[in-house]
CSV table of C-alpha atoms and ligand atoms in Angstrom, one decimal:
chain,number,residue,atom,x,y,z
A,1,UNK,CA,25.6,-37.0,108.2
A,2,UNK,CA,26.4,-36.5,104.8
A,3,UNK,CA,23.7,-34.7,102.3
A,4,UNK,CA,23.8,-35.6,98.6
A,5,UNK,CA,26.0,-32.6,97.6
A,6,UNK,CA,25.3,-32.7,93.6
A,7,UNK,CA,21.8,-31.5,94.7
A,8,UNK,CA,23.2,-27.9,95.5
A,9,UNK,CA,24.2,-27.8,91.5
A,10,UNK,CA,20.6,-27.5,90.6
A,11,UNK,CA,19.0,-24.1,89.9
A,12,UNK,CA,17.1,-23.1,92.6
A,13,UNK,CA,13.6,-23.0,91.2
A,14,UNK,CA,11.8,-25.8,88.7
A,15,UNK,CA,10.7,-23.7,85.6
A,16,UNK,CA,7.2,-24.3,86.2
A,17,UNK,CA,7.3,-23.4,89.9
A,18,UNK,CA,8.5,-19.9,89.2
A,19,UNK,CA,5.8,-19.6,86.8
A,20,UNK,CA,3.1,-20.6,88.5
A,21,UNK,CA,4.5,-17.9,91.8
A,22,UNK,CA,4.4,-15.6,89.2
A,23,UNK,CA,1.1,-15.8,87.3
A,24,UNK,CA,-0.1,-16.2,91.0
A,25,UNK,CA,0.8,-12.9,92.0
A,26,UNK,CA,-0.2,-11.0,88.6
A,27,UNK,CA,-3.5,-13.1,89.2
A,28,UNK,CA,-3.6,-11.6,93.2
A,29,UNK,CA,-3.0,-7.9,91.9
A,30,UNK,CA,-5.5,-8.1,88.8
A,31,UNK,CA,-8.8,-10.5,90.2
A,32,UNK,CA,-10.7,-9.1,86.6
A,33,UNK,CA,-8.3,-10.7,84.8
A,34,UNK,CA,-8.5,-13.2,82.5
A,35,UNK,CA,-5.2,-15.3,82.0
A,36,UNK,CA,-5.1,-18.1,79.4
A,37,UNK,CA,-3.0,-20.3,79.9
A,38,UNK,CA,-0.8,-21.7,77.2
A,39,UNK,CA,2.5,-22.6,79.5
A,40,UNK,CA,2.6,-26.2,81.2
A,41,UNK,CA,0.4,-28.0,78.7
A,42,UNK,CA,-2.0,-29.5,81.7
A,43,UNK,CA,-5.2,-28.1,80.3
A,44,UNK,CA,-5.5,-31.3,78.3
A,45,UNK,CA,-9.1,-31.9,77.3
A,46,UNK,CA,-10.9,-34.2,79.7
A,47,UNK,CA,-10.6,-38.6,79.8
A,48,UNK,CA,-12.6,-40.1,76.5
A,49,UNK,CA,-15.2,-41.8,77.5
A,50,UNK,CA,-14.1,-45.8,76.5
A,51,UNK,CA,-11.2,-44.4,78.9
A,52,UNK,CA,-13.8,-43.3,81.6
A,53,UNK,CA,-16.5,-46.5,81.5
A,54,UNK,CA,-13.0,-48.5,81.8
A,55,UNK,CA,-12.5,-47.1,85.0
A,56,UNK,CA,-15.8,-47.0,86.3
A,57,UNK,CA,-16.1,-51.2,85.7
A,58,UNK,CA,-12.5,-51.5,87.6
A,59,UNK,CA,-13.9,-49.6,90.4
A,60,UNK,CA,-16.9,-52.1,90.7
A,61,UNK,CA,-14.5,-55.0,90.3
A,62,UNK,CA,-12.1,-54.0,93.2
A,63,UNK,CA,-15.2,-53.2,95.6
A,64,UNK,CA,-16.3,-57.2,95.0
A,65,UNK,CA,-15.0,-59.5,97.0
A,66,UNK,CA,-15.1,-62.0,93.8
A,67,UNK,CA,-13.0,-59.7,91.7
A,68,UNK,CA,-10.8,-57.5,93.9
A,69,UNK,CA,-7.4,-57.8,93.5
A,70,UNK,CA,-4.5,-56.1,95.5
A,71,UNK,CA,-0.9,-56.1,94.5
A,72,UNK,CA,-0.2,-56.8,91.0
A,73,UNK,CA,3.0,-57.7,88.2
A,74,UNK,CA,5.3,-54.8,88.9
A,75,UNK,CA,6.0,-54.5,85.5
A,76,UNK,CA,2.4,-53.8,84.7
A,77,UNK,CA,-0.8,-56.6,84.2
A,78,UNK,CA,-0.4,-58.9,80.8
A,79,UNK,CA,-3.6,-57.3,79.2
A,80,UNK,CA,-2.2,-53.7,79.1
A,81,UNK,CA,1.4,-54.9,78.1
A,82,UNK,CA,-0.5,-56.5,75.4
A,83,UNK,CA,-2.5,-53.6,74.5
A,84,UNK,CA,1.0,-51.8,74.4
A,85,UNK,CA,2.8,-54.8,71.8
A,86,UNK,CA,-0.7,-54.4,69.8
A,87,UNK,CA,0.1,-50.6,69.2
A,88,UNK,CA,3.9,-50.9,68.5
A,89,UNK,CA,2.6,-53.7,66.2
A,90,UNK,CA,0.4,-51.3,64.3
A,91,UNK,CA,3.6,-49.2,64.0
A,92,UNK,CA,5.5,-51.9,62.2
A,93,UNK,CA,7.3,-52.8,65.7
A,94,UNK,CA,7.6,-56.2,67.5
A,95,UNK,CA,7.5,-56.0,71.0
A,96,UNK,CA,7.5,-59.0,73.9
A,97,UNK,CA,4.9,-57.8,76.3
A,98,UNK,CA,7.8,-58.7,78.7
A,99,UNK,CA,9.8,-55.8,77.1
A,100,UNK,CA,7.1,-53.7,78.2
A,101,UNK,CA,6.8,-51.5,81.7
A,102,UNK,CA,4.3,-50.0,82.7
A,103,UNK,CA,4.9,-47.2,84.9
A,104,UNK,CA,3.3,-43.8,86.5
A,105,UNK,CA,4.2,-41.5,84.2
A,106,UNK,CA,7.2,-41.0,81.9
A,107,UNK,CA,8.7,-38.2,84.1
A,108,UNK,CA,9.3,-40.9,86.9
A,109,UNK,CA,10.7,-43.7,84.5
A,110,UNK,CA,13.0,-41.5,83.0
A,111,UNK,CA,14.6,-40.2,86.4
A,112,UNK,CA,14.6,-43.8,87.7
A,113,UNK,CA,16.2,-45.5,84.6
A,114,UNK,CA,19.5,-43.7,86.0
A,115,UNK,CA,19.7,-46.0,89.0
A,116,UNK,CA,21.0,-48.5,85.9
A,117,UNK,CA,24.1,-46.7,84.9
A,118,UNK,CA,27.1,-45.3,87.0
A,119,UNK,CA,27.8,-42.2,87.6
A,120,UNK,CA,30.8,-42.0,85.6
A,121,UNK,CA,28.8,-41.8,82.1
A,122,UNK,CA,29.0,-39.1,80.1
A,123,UNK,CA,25.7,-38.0,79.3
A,124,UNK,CA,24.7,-36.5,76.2
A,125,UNK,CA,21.3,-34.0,76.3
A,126,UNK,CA,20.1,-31.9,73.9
A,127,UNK,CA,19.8,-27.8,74.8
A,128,UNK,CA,16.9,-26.7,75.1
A,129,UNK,CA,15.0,-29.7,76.5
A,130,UNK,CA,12.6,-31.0,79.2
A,131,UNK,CA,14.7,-30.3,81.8
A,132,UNK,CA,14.0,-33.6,83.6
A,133,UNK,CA,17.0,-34.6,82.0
A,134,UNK,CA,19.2,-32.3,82.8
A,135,UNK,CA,18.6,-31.9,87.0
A,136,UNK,CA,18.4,-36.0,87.1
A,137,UNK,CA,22.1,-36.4,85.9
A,138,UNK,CA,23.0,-33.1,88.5
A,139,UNK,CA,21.4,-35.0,91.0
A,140,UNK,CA,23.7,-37.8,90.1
A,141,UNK,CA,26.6,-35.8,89.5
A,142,UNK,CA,27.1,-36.7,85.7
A,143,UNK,CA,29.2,-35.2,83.8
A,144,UNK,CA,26.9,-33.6,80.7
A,145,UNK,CA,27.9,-32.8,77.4
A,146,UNK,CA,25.4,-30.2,75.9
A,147,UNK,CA,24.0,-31.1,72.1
A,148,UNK,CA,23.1,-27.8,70.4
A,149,UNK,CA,20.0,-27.5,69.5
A,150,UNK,CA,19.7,-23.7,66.9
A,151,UNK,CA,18.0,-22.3,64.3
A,152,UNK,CA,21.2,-23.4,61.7
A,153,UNK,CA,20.1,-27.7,63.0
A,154,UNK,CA,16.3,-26.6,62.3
A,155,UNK,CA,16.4,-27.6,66.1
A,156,UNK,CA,17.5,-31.2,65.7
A,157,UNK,CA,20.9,-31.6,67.0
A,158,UNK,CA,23.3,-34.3,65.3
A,159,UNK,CA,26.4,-36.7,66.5
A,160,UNK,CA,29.3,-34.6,66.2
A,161,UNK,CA,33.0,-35.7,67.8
A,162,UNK,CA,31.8,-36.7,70.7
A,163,UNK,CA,32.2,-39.4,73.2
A,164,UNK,CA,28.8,-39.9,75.1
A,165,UNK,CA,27.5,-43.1,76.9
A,166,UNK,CA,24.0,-42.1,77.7
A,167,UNK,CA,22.3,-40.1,75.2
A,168,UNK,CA,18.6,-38.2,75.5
A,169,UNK,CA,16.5,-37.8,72.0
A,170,UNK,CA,13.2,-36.3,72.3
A,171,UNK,CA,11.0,-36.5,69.4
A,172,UNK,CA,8.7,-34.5,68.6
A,173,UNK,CA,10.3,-32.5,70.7
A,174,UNK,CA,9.9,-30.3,73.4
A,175,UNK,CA,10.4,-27.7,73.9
A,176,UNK,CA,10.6,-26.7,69.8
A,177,UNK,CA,8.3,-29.5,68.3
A,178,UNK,CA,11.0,-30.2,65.9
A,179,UNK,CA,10.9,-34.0,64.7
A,180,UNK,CA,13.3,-36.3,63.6
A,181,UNK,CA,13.7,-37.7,60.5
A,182,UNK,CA,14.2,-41.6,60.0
A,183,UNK,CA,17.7,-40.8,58.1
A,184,UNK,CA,18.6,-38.3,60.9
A,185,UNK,CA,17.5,-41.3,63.6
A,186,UNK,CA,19.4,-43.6,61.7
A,187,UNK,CA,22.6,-41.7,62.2
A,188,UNK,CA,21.7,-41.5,66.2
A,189,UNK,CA,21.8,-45.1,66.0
A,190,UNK,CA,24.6,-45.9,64.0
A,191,UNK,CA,26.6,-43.5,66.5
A,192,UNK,CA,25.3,-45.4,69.3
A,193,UNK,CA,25.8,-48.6,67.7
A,194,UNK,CA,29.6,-47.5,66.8
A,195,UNK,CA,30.1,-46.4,70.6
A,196,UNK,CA,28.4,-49.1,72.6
A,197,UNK,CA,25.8,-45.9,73.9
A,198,UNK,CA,22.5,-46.3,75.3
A,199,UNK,CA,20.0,-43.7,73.6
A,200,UNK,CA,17.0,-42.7,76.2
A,201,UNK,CA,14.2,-41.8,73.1
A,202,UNK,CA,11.4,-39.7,75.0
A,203,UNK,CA,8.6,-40.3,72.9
A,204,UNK,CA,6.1,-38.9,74.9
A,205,UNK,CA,4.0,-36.9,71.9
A,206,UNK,CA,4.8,-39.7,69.4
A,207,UNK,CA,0.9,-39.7,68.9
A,208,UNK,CA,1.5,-36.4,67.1
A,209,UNK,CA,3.0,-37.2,64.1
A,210,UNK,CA,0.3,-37.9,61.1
A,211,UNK,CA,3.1,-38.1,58.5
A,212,UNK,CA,4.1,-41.7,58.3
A,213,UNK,CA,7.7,-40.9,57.3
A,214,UNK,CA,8.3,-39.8,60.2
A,215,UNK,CA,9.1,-42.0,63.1
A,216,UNK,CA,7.1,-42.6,65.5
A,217,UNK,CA,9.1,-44.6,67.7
A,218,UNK,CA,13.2,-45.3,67.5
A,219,UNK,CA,12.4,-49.1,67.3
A,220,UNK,CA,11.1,-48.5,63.8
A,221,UNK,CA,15.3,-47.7,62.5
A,222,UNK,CA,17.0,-51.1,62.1
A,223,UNK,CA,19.0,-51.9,65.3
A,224,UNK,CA,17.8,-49.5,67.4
A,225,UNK,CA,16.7,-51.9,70.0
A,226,UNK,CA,20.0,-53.0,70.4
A,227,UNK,CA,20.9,-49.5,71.9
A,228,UNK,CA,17.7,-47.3,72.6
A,229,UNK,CA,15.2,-47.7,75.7
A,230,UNK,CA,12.0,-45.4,74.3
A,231,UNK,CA,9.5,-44.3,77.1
A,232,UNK,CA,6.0,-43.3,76.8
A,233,UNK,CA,3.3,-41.0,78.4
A,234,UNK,CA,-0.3,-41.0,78.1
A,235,UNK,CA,-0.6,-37.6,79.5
A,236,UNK,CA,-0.6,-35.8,76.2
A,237,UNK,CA,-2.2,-37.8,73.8
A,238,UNK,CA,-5.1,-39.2,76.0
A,239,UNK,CA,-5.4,-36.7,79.2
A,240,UNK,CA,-3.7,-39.0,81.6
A,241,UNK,CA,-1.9,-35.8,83.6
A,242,UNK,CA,-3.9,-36.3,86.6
A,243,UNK,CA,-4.7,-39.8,86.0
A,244,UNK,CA,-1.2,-40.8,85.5
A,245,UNK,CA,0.3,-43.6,83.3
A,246,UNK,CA,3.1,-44.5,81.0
A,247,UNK,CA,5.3,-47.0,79.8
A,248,UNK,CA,8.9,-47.8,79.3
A,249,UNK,CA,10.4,-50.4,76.5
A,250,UNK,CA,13.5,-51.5,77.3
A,251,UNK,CA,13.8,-54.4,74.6
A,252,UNK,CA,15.5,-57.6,75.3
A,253,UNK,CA,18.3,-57.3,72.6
A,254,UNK,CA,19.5,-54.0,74.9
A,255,UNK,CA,22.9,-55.9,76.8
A,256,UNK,CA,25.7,-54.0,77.9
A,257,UNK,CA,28.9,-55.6,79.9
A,258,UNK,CA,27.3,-58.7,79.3
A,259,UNK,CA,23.9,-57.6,81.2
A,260,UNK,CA,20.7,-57.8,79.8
A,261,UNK,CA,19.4,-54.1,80.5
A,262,UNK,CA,15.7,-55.2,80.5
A,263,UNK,CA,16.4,-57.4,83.5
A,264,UNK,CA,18.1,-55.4,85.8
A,265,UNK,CA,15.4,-53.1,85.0
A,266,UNK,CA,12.9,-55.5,86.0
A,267,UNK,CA,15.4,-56.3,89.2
A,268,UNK,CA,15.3,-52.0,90.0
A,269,UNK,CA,11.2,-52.2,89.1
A,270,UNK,CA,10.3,-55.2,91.6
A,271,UNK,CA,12.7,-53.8,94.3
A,272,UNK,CA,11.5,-49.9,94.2
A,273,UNK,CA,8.4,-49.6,92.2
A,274,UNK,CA,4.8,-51.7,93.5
A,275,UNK,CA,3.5,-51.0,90.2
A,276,UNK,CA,0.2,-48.5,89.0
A,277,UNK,CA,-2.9,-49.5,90.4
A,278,UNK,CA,-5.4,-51.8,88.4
A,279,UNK,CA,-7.8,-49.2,87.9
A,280,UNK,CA,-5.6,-47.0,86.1
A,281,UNK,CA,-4.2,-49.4,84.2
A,282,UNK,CA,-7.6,-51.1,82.8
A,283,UNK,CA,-7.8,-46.9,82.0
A,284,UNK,CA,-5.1,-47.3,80.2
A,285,UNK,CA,-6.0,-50.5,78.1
A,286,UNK,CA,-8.8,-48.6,76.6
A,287,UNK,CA,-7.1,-46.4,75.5
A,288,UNK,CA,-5.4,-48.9,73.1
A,289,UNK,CA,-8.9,-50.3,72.3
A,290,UNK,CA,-10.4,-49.2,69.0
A,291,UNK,CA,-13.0,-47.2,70.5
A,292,UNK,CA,-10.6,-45.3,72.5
A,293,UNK,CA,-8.4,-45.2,69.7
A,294,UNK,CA,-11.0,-43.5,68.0
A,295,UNK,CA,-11.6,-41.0,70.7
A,296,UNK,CA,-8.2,-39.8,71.6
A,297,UNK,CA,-8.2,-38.8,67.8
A,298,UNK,CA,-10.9,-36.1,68.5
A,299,UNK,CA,-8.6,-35.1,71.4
A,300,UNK,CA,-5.6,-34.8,68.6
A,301,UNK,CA,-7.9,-33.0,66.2
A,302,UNK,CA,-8.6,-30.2,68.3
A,303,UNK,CA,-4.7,-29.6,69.9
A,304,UNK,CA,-3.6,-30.0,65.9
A,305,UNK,CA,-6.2,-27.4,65.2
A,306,UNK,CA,-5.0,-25.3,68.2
A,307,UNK,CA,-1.1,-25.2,66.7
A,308,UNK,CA,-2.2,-24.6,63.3
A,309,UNK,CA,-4.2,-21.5,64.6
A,310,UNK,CA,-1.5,-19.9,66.6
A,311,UNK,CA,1.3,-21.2,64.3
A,312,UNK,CA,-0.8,-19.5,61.2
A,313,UNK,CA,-1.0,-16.0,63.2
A,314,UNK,CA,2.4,-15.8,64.1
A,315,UNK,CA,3.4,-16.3,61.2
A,316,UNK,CA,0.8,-13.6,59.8
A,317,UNK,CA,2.7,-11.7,62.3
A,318,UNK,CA,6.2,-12.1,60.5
A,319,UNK,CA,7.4,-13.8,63.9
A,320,UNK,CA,9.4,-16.4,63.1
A,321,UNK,CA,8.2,-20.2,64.7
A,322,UNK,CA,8.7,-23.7,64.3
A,323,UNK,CA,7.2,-26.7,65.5
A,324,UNK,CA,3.2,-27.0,65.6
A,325,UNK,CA,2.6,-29.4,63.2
A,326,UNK,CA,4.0,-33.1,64.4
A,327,UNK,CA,3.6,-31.8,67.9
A,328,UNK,CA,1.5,-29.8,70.4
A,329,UNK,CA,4.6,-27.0,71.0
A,330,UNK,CA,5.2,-24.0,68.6
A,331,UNK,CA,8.6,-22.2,69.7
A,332,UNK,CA,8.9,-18.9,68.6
A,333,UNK,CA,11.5,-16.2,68.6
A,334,UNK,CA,10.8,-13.4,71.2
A,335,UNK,CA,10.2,-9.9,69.5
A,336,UNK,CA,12.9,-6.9,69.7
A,337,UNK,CA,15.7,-8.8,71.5
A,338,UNK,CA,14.3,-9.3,74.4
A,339,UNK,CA,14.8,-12.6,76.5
A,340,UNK,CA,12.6,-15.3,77.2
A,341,UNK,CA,11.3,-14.2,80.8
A,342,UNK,CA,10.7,-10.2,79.1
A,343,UNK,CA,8.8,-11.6,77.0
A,344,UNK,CA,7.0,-13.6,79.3
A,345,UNK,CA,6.6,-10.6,81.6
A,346,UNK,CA,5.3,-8.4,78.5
A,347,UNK,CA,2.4,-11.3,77.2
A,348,UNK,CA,1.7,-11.8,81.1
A,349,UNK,CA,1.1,-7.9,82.0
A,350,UNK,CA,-0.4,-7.2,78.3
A,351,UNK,CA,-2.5,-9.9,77.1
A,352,UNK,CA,-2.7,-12.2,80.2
A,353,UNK,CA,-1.4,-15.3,78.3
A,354,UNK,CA,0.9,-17.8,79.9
A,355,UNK,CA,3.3,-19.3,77.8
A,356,UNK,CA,7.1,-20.7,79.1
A,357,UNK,CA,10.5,-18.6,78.5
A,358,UNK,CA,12.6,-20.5,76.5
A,359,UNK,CA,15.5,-20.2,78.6
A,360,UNK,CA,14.0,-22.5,81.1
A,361,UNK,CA,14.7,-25.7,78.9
A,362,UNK,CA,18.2,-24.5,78.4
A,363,UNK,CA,20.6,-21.6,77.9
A,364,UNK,CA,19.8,-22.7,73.6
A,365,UNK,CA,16.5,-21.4,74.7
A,366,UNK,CA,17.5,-17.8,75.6
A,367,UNK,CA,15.2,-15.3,73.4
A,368,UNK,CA,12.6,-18.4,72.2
A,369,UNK,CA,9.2,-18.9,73.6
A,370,UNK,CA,7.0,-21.9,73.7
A,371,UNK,CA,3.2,-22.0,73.5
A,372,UNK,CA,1.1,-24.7,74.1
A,373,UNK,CA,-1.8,-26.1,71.9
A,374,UNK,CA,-3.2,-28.0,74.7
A,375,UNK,CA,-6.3,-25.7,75.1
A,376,UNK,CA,-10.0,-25.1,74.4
A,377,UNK,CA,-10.0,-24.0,70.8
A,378,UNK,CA,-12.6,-20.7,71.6
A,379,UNK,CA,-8.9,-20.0,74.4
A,380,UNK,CA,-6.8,-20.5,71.5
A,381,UNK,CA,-8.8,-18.2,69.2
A,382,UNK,CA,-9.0,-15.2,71.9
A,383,UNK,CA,-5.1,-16.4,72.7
A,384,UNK,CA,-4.4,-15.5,68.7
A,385,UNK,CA,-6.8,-11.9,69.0
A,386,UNK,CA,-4.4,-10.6,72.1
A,387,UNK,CA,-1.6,-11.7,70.3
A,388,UNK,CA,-2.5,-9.8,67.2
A,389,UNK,CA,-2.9,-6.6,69.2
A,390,UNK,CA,0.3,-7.1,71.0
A,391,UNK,CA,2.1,-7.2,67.3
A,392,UNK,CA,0.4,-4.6,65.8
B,401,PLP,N1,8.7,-36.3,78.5
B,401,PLP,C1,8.4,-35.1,77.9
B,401,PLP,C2,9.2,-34.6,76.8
B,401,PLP,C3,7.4,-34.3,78.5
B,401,PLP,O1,7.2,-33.1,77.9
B,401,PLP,C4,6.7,-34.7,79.6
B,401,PLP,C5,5.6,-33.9,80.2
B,401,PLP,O2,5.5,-32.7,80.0
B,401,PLP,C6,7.0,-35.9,80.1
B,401,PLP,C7,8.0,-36.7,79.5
B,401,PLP,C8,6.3,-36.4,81.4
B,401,PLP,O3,5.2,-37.2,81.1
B,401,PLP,P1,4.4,-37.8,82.2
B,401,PLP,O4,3.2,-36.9,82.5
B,401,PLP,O5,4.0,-39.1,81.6
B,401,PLP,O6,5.2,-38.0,83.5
């Protein structure tokens, strides 16, 4: 018996995991307390209601025998694909529905997409970043070239001299909310047009950004879809956490060694993956509807308003932040030099907020701090007064 060795590379704890042991036990010695939580980003405000009568009519239709249905398309049914092409189309992007895959979640689809490329790659990831990235190429035993992401890049690591295959961009990002620019994208693309790379775009707050010269997705630079797959979570913008969907674009123009990369996906899809259930997925579709459309805006109004809040009080507080505007996350620098999980320690045991060190999306991370603004806004409001006392 052999064991997949590269797994003993990983740290031994996901960043969330030790969190959550540790918010338990300061919850277990203090019951009076009353911890807001401003860490994982999962207190997303509840399904919108287009989203929830979607669900309720797929429910009816799969306990009839006239409309049940049982396995579907892999890839995802037509009408959501085609809900999908209708939004990229709104975006200034052209999309085949068949370019389109829906999947679980983008956390799965962005592990899985490594089952396309060998191991010998040299992958390229940003630091600090959702670590998904990272522990998926240790589990494969990649080797990893680290993109610096600092205060001097405003967070947004360029192409240097450097030879990478597979490349991660996450825009807006997280953990810093910093956003690409389209001239900044336009150099990613040129570098992986010059090196034959394959950029993995994580777009998975794209429904953040209000200004629209900022891009939104990669497929809106000129020849990005001849070297960038982009994948897509509904988590965020529309409170699909629990409910769980996504989607992946892997366009047709993407061939490398003379393989169409959209295919093989499609081969790796219909071999490992049975698709997400109908239910979900006609969830999903109305979301893309007007109505929902509509309604997931009121959702965005009130996690914009959320950032602007706590980004405006930091700042009242001389602490220096980023991000918050284009995206849900402010990153901040930790007061007096201490690290991430001091400071994490100190807002725990002195305010009772929950926010994520840094350091757990990279070593760049070390002595940074991300908040969330995925909360109630009356949380947000009593986050900002604790705050305010702890800087004073
Ligand atoms: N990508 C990024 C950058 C994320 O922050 C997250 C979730 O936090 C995901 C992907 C995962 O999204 P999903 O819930 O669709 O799996």
């Amino acid at each position: 018996m052999q064991l997949n060795e590269h797994y003993r590379n990983l740290e031994e704890s996901y960043l969330f995991t030790r969190i959550g042991r540790l918010v338990a036990a300061y919850g277990q010695e203090h019951p009076e307390a009353e911890i807001i939580r401003l860490g994982i980003g999962d207190v997303t405000r509840p399904l919108v209601p287009a989203v929830v009568e979607a669900l309720h009519r797929a429910v009816a239709e799969m306990g009839d025998a006239a409309t049940f249905r049982g396995y579907g398309d892999e890839q995802g049914y037509g009408f959501l694909r085609e809900a999908i092409a209708g939004y990229y189309q709104g975006k200034g992007v052209s999309l085949d529905p068949d370019e389109i895959f829906v999947s679980d979640g983008a956390k799965s689809d962005l592990g899985n997409i490594l089952d396309l490329f060998g191991t010998d790659n040299v992958v390229a990831i940003p630091n600090p970043v959702y670590p998904v990235y990272l522990d998926t190429n240790i589990m494969a035993g990649r080797k990893v070239v680290f993109l610096e992401a600092n205060e001097e890049n405003d967070f947004l690591p360029m192409p240097g001299k450097m030879q990478a295959d597979i490349i991660y961009l996450c825009s807006p990002n997280n953990p810093t909310g910093a956003v690409y620019t389209r001239s900044q994208l336009e150099q990613w693309v040129a570098y992986a047009l010059d090196h034959g790379s394959v950029i993995l775009f994580d777009a998975a707050y794209e429904a953040f950004i209000t200004d629209p010269d900022l891009p939104s997705s990669i497929y809106q630079i000129p020849g990005a879809k001849s070297c960038a797959i982009e994948f897509c979570s509904l988590s965020k913008t529309a409170g699909f956490t629990g409910t769980r969907c996504g989607y992946t674009v892997v366009p047709a123009e993407l061939i490398r060694e003379g393989v169409s990369l959209r295919k093989w996906w499609l081969r790796r899809q219909t071999t490992k993956f049975n698709g997400v259930s109908y239910i979900v997925q006609r969830g999903a579709e109305a979301v893309f509807s007007p109505t929902g459309q509509e309604q997931i805006q009121e959702s965005l109004k009130v996690y914009r308003e959320n950032a602007r809040i706590l980004r405006t009080a930091l700042e009242k507080q001389g602490v220096a932040c980023w991000g918050g505007i284009h995206s849900p996350y402010i990153w901040l620098k930790c007061p007096d030099g201490m690290d991430s999980w001091q400071y994490f320690d100190a807002l725990l045991h002195r305010c009772q907020l929950v926010g994520t060190p840094g350091c757990g999306f990279g070593s760049c991370g070390e002595g940074y701090f991300r908040l969330t603004a995925f909360n109630t806004i009356e949380n947000t409001r009593r986050a900002v007064e604790r705050l305010e006392n702890f800087y004073k």
